[in-house]
Structures are given as structure tokens and as C-alpha cells.
PDB file of C-alpha atoms in Angstrom:
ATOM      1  CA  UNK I   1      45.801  79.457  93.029  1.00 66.00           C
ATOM      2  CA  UNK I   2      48.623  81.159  91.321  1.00 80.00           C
ATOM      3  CA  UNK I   3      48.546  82.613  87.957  1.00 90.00           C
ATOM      4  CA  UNK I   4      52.042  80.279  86.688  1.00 96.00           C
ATOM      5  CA  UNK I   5      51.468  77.074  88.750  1.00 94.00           C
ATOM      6  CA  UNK I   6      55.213  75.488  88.829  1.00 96.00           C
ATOM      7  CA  UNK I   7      57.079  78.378  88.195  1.00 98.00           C
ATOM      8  CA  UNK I   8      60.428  79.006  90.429  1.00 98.00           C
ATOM      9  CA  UNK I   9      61.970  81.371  88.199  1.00 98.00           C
ATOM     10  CA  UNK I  10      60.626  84.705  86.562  1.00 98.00           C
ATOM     11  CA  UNK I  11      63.004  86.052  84.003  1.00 98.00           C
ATOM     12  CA  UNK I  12      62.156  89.382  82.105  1.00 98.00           C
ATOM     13  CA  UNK I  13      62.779  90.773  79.166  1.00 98.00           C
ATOM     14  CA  UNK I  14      64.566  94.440  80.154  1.00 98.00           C
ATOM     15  CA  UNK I  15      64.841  97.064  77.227  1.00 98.00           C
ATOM     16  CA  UNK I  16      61.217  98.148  77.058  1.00 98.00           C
ATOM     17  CA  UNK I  17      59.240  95.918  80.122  1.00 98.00           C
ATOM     18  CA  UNK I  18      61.433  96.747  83.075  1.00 98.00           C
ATOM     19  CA  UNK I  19      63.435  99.870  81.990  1.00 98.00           C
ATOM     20  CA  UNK I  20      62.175 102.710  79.934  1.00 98.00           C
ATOM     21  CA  UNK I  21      65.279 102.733  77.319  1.00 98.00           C
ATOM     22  CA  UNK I  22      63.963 105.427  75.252  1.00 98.00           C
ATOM     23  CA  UNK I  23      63.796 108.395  77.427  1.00 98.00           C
ATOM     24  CA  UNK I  24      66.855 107.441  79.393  1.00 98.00           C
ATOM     25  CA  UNK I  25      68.921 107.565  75.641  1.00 98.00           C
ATOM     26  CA  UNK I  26      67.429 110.873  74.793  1.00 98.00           C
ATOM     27  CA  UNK I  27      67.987 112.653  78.426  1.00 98.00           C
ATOM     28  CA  UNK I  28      72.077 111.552  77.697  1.00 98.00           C
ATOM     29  CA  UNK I  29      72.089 112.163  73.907  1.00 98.00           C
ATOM     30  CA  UNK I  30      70.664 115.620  74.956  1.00 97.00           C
ATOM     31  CA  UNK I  31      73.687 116.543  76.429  1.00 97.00           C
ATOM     32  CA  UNK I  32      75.654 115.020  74.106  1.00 97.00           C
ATOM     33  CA  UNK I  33      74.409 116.939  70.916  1.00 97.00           C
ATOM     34  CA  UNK I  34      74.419 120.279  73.035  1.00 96.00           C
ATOM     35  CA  UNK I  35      77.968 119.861  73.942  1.00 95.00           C
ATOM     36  CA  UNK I  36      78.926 118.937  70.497  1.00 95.00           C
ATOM     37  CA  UNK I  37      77.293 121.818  68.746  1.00 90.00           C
ATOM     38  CA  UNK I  38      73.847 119.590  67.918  1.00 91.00           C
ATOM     39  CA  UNK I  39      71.621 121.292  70.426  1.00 91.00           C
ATOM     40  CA  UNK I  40      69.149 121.445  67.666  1.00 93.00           C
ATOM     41  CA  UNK I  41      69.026 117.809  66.800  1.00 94.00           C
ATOM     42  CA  UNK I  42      65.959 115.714  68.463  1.00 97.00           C
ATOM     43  CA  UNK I  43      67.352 113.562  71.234  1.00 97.00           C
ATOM     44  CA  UNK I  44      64.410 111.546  70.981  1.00 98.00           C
ATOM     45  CA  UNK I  45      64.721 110.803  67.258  1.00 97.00           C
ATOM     46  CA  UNK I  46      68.761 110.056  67.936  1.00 98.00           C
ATOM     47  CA  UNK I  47      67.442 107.298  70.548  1.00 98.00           C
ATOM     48  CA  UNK I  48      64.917 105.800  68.085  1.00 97.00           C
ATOM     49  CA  UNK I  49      67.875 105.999  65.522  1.00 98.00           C
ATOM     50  CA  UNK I  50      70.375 104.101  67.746  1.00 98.00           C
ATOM     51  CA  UNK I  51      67.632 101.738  68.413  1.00 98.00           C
ATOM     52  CA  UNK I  52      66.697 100.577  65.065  1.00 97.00           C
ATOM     53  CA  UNK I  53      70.577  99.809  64.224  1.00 97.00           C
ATOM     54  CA  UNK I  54      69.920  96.813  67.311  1.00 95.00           C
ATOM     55  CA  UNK I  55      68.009  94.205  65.808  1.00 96.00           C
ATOM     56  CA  UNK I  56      70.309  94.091  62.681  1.00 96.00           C
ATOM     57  CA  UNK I  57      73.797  94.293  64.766  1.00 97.00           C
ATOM     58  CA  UNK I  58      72.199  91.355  66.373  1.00 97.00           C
ATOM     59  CA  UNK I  59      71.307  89.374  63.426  1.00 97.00           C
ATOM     60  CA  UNK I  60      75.070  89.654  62.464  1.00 96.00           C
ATOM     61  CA  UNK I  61      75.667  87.098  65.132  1.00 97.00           C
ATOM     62  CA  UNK I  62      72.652  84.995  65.114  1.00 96.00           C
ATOM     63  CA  UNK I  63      73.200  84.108  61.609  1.00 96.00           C
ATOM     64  CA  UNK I  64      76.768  83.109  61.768  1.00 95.00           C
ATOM     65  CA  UNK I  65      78.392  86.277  60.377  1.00 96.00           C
ATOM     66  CA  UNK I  66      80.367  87.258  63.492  1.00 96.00           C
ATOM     67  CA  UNK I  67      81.359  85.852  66.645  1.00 97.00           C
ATOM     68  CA  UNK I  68      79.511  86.028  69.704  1.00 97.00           C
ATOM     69  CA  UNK I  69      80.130  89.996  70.078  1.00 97.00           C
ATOM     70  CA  UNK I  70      78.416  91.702  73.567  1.00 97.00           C
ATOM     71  CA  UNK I  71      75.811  94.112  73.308  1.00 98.00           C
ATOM     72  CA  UNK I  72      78.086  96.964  74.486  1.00 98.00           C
ATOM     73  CA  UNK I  73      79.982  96.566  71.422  1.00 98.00           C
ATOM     74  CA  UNK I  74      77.652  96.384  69.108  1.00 98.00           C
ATOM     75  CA  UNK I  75      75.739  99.525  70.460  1.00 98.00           C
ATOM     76  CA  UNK I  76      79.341 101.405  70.233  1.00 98.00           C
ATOM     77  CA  UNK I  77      80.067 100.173  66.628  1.00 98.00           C
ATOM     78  CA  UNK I  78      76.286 101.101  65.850  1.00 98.00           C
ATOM     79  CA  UNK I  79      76.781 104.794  67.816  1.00 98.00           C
ATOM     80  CA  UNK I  80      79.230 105.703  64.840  1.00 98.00           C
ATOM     81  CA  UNK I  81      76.789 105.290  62.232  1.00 97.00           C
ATOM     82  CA  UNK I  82      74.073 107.244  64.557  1.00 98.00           C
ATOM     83  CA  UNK I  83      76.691 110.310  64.777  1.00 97.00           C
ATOM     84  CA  UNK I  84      77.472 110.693  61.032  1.00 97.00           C
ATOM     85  CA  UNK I  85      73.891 110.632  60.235  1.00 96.00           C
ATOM     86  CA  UNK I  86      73.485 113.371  62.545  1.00 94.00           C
ATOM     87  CA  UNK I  87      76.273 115.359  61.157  1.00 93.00           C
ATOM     88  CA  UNK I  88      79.294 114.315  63.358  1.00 96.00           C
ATOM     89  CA  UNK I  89      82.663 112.893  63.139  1.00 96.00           C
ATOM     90  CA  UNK I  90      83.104 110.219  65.507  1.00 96.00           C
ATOM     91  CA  UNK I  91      86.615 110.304  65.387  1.00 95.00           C
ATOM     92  CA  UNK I  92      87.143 113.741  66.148  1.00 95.00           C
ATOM     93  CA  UNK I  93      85.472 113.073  69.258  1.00 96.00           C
ATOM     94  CA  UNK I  94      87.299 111.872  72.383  1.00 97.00           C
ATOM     95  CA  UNK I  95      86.904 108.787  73.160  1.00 97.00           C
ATOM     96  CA  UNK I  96      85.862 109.311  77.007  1.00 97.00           C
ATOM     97  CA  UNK I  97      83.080 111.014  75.327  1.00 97.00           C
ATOM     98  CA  UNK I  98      81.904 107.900  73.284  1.00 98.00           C
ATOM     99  CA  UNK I  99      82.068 106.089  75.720  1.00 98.00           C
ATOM    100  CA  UNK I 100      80.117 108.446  77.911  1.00 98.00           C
ATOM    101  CA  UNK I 101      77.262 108.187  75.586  1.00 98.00           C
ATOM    102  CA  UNK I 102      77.341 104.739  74.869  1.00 98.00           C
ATOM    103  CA  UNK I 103      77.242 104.053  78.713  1.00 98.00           C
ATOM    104  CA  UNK I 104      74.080 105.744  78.589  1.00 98.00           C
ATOM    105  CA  UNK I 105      72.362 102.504  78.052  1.00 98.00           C
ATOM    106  CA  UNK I 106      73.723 101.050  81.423  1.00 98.00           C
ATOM    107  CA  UNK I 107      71.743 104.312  83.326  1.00 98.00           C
ATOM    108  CA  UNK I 108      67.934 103.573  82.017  1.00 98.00           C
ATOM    109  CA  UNK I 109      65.509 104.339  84.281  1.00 98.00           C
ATOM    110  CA  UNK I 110      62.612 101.434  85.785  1.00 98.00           C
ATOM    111  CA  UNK I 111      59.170 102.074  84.876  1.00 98.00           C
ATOM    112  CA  UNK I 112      57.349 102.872  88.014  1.00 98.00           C
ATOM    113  CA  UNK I 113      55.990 100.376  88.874  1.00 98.00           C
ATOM    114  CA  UNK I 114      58.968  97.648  88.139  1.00 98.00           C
ATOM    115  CA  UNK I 115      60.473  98.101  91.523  1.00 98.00           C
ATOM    116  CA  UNK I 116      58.022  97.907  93.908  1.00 98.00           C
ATOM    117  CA  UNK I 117      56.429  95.144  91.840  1.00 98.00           C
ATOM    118  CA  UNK I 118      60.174  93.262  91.279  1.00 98.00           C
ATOM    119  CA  UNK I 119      60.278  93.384  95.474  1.00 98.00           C
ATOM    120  CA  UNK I 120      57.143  91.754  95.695  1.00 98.00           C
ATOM    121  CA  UNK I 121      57.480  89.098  93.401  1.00 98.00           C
ATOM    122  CA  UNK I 122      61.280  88.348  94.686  1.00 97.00           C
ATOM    123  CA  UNK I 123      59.231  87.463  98.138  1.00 96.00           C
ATOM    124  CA  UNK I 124      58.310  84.044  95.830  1.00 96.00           C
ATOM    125  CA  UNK I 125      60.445  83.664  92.959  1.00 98.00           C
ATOM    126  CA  UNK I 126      63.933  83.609  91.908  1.00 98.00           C
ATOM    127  CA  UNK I 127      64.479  87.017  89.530  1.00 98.00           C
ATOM    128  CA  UNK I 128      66.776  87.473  86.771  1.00 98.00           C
ATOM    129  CA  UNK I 129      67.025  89.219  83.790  1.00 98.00           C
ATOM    130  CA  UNK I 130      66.569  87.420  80.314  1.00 98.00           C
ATOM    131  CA  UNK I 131      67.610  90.282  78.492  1.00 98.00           C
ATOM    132  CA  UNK I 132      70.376  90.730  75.386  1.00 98.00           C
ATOM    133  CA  UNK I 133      71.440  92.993  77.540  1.00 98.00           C
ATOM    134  CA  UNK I 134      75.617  91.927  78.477  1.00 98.00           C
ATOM    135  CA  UNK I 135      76.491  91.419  81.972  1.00 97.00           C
ATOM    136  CA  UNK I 136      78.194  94.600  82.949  1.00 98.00           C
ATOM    137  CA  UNK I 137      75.638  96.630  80.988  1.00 98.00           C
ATOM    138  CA  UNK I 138      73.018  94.821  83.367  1.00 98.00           C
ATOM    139  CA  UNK I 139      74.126  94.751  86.936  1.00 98.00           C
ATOM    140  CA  UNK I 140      75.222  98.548  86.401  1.00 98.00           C
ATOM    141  CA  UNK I 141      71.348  99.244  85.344  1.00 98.00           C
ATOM    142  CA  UNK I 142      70.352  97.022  88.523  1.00 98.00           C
ATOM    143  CA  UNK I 143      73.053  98.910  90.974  1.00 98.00           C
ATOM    144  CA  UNK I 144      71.970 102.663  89.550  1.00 98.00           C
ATOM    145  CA  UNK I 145      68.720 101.855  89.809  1.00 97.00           C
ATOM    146  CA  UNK I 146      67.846  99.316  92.486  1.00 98.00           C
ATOM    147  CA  UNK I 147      66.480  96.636  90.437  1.00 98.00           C
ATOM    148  CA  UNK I 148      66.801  93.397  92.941  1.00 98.00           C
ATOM    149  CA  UNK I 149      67.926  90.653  90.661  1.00 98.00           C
ATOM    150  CA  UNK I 150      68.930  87.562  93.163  1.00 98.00           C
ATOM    151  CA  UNK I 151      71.512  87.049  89.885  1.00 97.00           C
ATOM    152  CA  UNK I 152      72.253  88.958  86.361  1.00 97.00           C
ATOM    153  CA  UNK I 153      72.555  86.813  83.454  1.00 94.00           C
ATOM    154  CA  UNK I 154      73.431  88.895  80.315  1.00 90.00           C
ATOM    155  CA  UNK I 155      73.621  87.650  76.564  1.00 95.00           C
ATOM    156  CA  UNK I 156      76.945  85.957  77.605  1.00 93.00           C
ATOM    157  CA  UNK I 157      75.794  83.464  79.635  1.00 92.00           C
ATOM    158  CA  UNK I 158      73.509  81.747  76.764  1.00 94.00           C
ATOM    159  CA  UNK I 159      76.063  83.130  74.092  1.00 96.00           C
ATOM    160  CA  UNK I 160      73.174  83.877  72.346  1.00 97.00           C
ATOM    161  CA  UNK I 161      70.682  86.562  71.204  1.00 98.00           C
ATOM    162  CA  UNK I 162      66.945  85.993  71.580  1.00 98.00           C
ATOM    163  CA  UNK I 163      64.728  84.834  69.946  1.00 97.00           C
ATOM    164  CA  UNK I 164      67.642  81.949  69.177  1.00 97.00           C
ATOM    165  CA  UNK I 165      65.769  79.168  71.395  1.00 98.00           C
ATOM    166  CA  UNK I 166      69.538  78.367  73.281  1.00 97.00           C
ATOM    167  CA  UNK I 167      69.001  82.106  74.814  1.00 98.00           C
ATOM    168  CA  UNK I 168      66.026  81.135  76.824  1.00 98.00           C
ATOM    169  CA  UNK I 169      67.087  77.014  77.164  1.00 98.00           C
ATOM    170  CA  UNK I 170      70.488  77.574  78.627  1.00 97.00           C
ATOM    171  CA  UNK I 171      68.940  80.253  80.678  1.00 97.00           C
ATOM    172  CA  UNK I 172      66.741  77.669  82.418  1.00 98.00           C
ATOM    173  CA  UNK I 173      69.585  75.119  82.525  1.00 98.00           C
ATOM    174  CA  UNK I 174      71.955  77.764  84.289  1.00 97.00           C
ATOM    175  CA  UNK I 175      69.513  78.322  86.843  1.00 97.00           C
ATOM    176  CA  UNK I 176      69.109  74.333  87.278  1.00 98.00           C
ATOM    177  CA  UNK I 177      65.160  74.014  86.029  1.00 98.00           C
ATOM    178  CA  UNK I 178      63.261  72.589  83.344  1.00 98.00           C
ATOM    179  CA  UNK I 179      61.983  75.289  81.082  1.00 98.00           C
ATOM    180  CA  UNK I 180      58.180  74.718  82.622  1.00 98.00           C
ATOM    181  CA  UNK I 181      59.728  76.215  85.477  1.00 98.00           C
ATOM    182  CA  UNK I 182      60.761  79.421  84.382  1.00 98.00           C
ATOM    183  CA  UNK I 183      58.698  82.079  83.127  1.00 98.00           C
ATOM    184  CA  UNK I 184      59.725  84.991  80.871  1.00 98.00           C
ATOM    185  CA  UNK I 185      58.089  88.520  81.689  1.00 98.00           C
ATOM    186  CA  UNK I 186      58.219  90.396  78.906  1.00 98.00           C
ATOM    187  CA  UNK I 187      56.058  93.463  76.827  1.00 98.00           C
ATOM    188  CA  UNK I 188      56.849  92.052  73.667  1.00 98.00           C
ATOM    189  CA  UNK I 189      54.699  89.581  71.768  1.00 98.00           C
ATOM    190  CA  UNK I 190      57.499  88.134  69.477  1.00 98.00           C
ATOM    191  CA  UNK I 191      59.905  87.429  72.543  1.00 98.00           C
ATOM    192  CA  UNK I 192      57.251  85.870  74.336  1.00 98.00           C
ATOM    193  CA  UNK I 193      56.221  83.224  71.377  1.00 98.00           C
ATOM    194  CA  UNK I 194      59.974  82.606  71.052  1.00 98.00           C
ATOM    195  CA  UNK I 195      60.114  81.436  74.807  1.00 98.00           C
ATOM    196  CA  UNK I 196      57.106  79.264  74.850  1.00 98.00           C
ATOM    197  CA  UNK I 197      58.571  77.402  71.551  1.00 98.00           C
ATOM    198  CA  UNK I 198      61.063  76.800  73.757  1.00 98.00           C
ATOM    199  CA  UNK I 199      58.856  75.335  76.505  1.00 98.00           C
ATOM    200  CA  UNK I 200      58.791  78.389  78.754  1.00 98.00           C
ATOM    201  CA  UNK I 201      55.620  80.000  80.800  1.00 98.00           C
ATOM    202  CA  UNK I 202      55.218  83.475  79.794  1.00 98.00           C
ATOM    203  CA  UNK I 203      53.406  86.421  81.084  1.00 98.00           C
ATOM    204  CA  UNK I 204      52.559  89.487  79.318  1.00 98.00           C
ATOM    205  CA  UNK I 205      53.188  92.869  80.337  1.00 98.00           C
ATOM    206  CA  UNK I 206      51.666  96.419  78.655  1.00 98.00           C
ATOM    207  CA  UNK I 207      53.880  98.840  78.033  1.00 98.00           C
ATOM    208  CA  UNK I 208      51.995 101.155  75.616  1.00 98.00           C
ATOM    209  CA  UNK I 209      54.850 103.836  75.511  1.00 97.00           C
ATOM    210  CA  UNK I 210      57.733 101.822  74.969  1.00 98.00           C
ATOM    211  CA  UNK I 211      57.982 103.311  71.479  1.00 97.00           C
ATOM    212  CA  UNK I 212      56.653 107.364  72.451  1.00 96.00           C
ATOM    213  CA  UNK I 213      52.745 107.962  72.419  1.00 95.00           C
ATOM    214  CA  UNK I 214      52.249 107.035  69.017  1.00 94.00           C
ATOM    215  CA  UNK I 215      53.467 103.267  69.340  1.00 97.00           C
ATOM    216  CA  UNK I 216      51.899 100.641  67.176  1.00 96.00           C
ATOM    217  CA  UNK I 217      52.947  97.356  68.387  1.00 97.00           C
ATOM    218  CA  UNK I 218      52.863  95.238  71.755  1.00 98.00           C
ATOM    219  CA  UNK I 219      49.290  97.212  72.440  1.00 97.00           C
ATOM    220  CA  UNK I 220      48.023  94.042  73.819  1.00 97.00           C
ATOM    221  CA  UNK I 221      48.456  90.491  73.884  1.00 97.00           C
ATOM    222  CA  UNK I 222      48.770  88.932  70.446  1.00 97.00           C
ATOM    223  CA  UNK I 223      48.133  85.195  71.892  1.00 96.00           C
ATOM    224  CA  UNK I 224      47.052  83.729  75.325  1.00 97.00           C
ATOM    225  CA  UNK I 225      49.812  83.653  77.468  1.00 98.00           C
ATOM    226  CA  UNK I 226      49.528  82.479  80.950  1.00 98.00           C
ATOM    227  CA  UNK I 227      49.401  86.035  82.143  1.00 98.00           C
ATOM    228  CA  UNK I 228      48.374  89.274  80.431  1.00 98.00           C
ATOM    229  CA  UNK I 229      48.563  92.197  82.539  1.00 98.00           C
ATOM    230  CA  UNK I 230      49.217  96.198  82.792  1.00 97.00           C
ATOM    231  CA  UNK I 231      52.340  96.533  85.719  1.00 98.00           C
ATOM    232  CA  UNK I 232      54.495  94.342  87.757  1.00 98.00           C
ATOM    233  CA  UNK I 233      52.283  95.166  90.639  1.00 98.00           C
ATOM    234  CA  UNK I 234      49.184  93.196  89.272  1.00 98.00           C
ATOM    235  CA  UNK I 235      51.580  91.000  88.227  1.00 98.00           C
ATOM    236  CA  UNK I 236      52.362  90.266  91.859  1.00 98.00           C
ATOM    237  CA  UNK I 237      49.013  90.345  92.512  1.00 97.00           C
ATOM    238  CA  UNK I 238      47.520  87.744  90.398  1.00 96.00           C
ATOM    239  CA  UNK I 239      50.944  85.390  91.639  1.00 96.00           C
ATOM    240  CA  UNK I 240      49.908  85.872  95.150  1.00 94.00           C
ATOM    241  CA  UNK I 241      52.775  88.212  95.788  1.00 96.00           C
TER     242      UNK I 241
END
């Protein structure tokens, strides 16, 4: 008996549950600062930095301020203020070279065990990203690293940012299925809550380092979702993968 009876779909959440964002950022922004005279700044701290700025760019546009504006833009425009904190002049700094960096977040690395479980679990279900991730920034992650989407939906798609409930309905309705039929893999408590309001399955996944070794949230499952588990592998396991 499967762990999400019903389910056709699995779509994941992807900064944090399939990729590991943080240590990809700070291997580029390493080479970054050192080639722009920052060799002593903490890469690591410049990738927490650049994250924090994410949440807010995207409240911009899910409270009506802005337009629909793609993720890639928004990390750019929130690069800038990351720079000047740290001492540097974004416009005296080419623009390949900007662009370099902010590309950075389209070569993350898979935790490892998201491919081999993501093959196993394609064997049964259809697999696509629900991420606010944009489309180009997505299926360049998937090509660089193997990830085996059978389609990439970015933030585009839904023209919305989660946890807006249209980001995870018109999801389902793009792939043709009710909601009951898809279920959203993520490591994050708050995403998950948002997709069963929305009448999604969900299914938990640790990933106690998202954050570095001293992380404080997401260390375990904050309600009972219809799966709680450690790695995509068990994941497969416990779907009869």
C-alpha cells in the first residue's frame, strides 16, 4: 500500500529539499569576492545575506506592489544591495560579471541522495518542480545537474509566488489533476501547510543543514503530513519505488 494513495504527480519544493543552495552560492561568491579584492569576506555569510533579501523581494509581488517580476530578477536587483553591504560598487563592476554571479543560483548542486531517489520515484510518478524558482533558472539547474524532471514549471507558469494558494492550484491544473492528486515534496513546514490548504498531499523531507550546522527550523515535521521522512530514497521506498 503506498504511502500517497491517488497521487500521479510529485512536485517539490527545490531551494533547500532538492538542491543544496547555500554551499553552491558561497563556492561562486568565493570567487567572486577574491577576484574583486574581497578574499577576506565570508562567502558563506554573503550567501545567507543574498538569501534573506528573497522572501521580501517576493512579498513585493504577492502583495500587489509590483508586477509579476521572475526570480532571476529579483535575485539580480537584490545582488546590488548584497555587494554594497560588503563594500562594493556594483556599477563599477562589469556587467558579465553580475551576471556571472547571479547565474550562480542556476548551478546548485542536488543533495545526494535527490538523484538517485528522483530516478526511482520517476519509475511511478510524474516529477516536476514546484519551486519559485523561474523557468530558465530551473531547467539549467536540472541540465547541469541531471535532475530528471518529465517537465519544469517555474514561478511563471502559476504567475505566482508560494505560499499564494494559485502557485500550487494552477500547478495541479497545468498538469490536468485535481489537487488530491498531486503531492508537494518539500523540507519546509510552512510550504507544506500552504499546499494542503490548498488541497494538496504533502510529504515531508529532513534537511537539517539547509541553513549550515547550526539551523533552527524545519528539524522535523511540525504537523502530520502524509509522509515524513529523511531522503528521497526512503521516500521511494515507502511509495513502492
Amino acid at each position: 500500500m503506498t504511502a500517497l494513495p491517488g497521487v500521479k504527480a510529485l512536485v517539490f519544493d527545490t531551494f533547500g529539499t532538492v538542491v543544496d543552495w547555500r554551499s553552491g552560492i558561497a563556492r561562486d561568491a568565493r570567487t567572486f569576492l577574491a577576484r574583486h579584492g574581497r578574499g577576506d569576506a565570508d562567502p558563506v555569510a554573503f550567501a545567507d545575506a543574498w538569501r534573506k533579501r528573497y522572501q521580501p523581494a517576493m512579498e513585493a509581488v504577492r502583495s500587489g506592489r509590483r508586477p509579476f517580476t521572475r526570480l532571476d530578477v529579483l535575485h539580480r536587483e537584490n545582488l546590488d544591495g548584497v555587494l554594497t553591504d560588503h563594500g562594493l560598487d556594483p556599477a563599477g563592476i562589469a556587467a558579465e560579471e553580475l551576471d556571472w554571479l547571479n547565474r550562480a543560483w542556476h548551478r546548485l548542486d542536488p543533495w545526494p541522495d535527490a538523484i538517485p531517489g528522483l530516478l526511482r520515484l520517476r519509475a511511478k510518478h510524474f516529477l516536476a518542480p514546484l519551486s519559485n524558482g523561474n523557468i530558465l533558472l530551473l531547467a539549467n539547474m536540472a541540465k547541469r545537474a541531471g535532475i530528471p524532471w518529465d517537465a519544469v514549471l517555474g514561478a511563471e507558469a502559476a504567475q505566482a509566488y508560494k505560499p499564494q494558494p494559485e502557485a500550487y492550484l494552477r500547478t495541479a491544473e497545468i498538469l490536468g489533476l485535481q489537487p488530491g492528486e498531486v503531492a508537494l515534496v518539500a523540507a519546509h513546514n510552512g510550504d507544506l501547510a500552504a499546499a494542503r490548504r490548498s488541497g494538496l498531499k504533502t510529504a515531508f523531507v529532513l534537511r537539517p543543514t539547509e541553513h549550515g550546522p547550526n539551523q533552527t527550523t524545519d528539524l522535523g515535521a511540525a504537523q502530520e503530513w502524509e509522509v515524513v521522512t529523511d531522503s528521497f530514497e526512503d521516500l521511494a521506498d515507502r511509495l513502492g519505488c
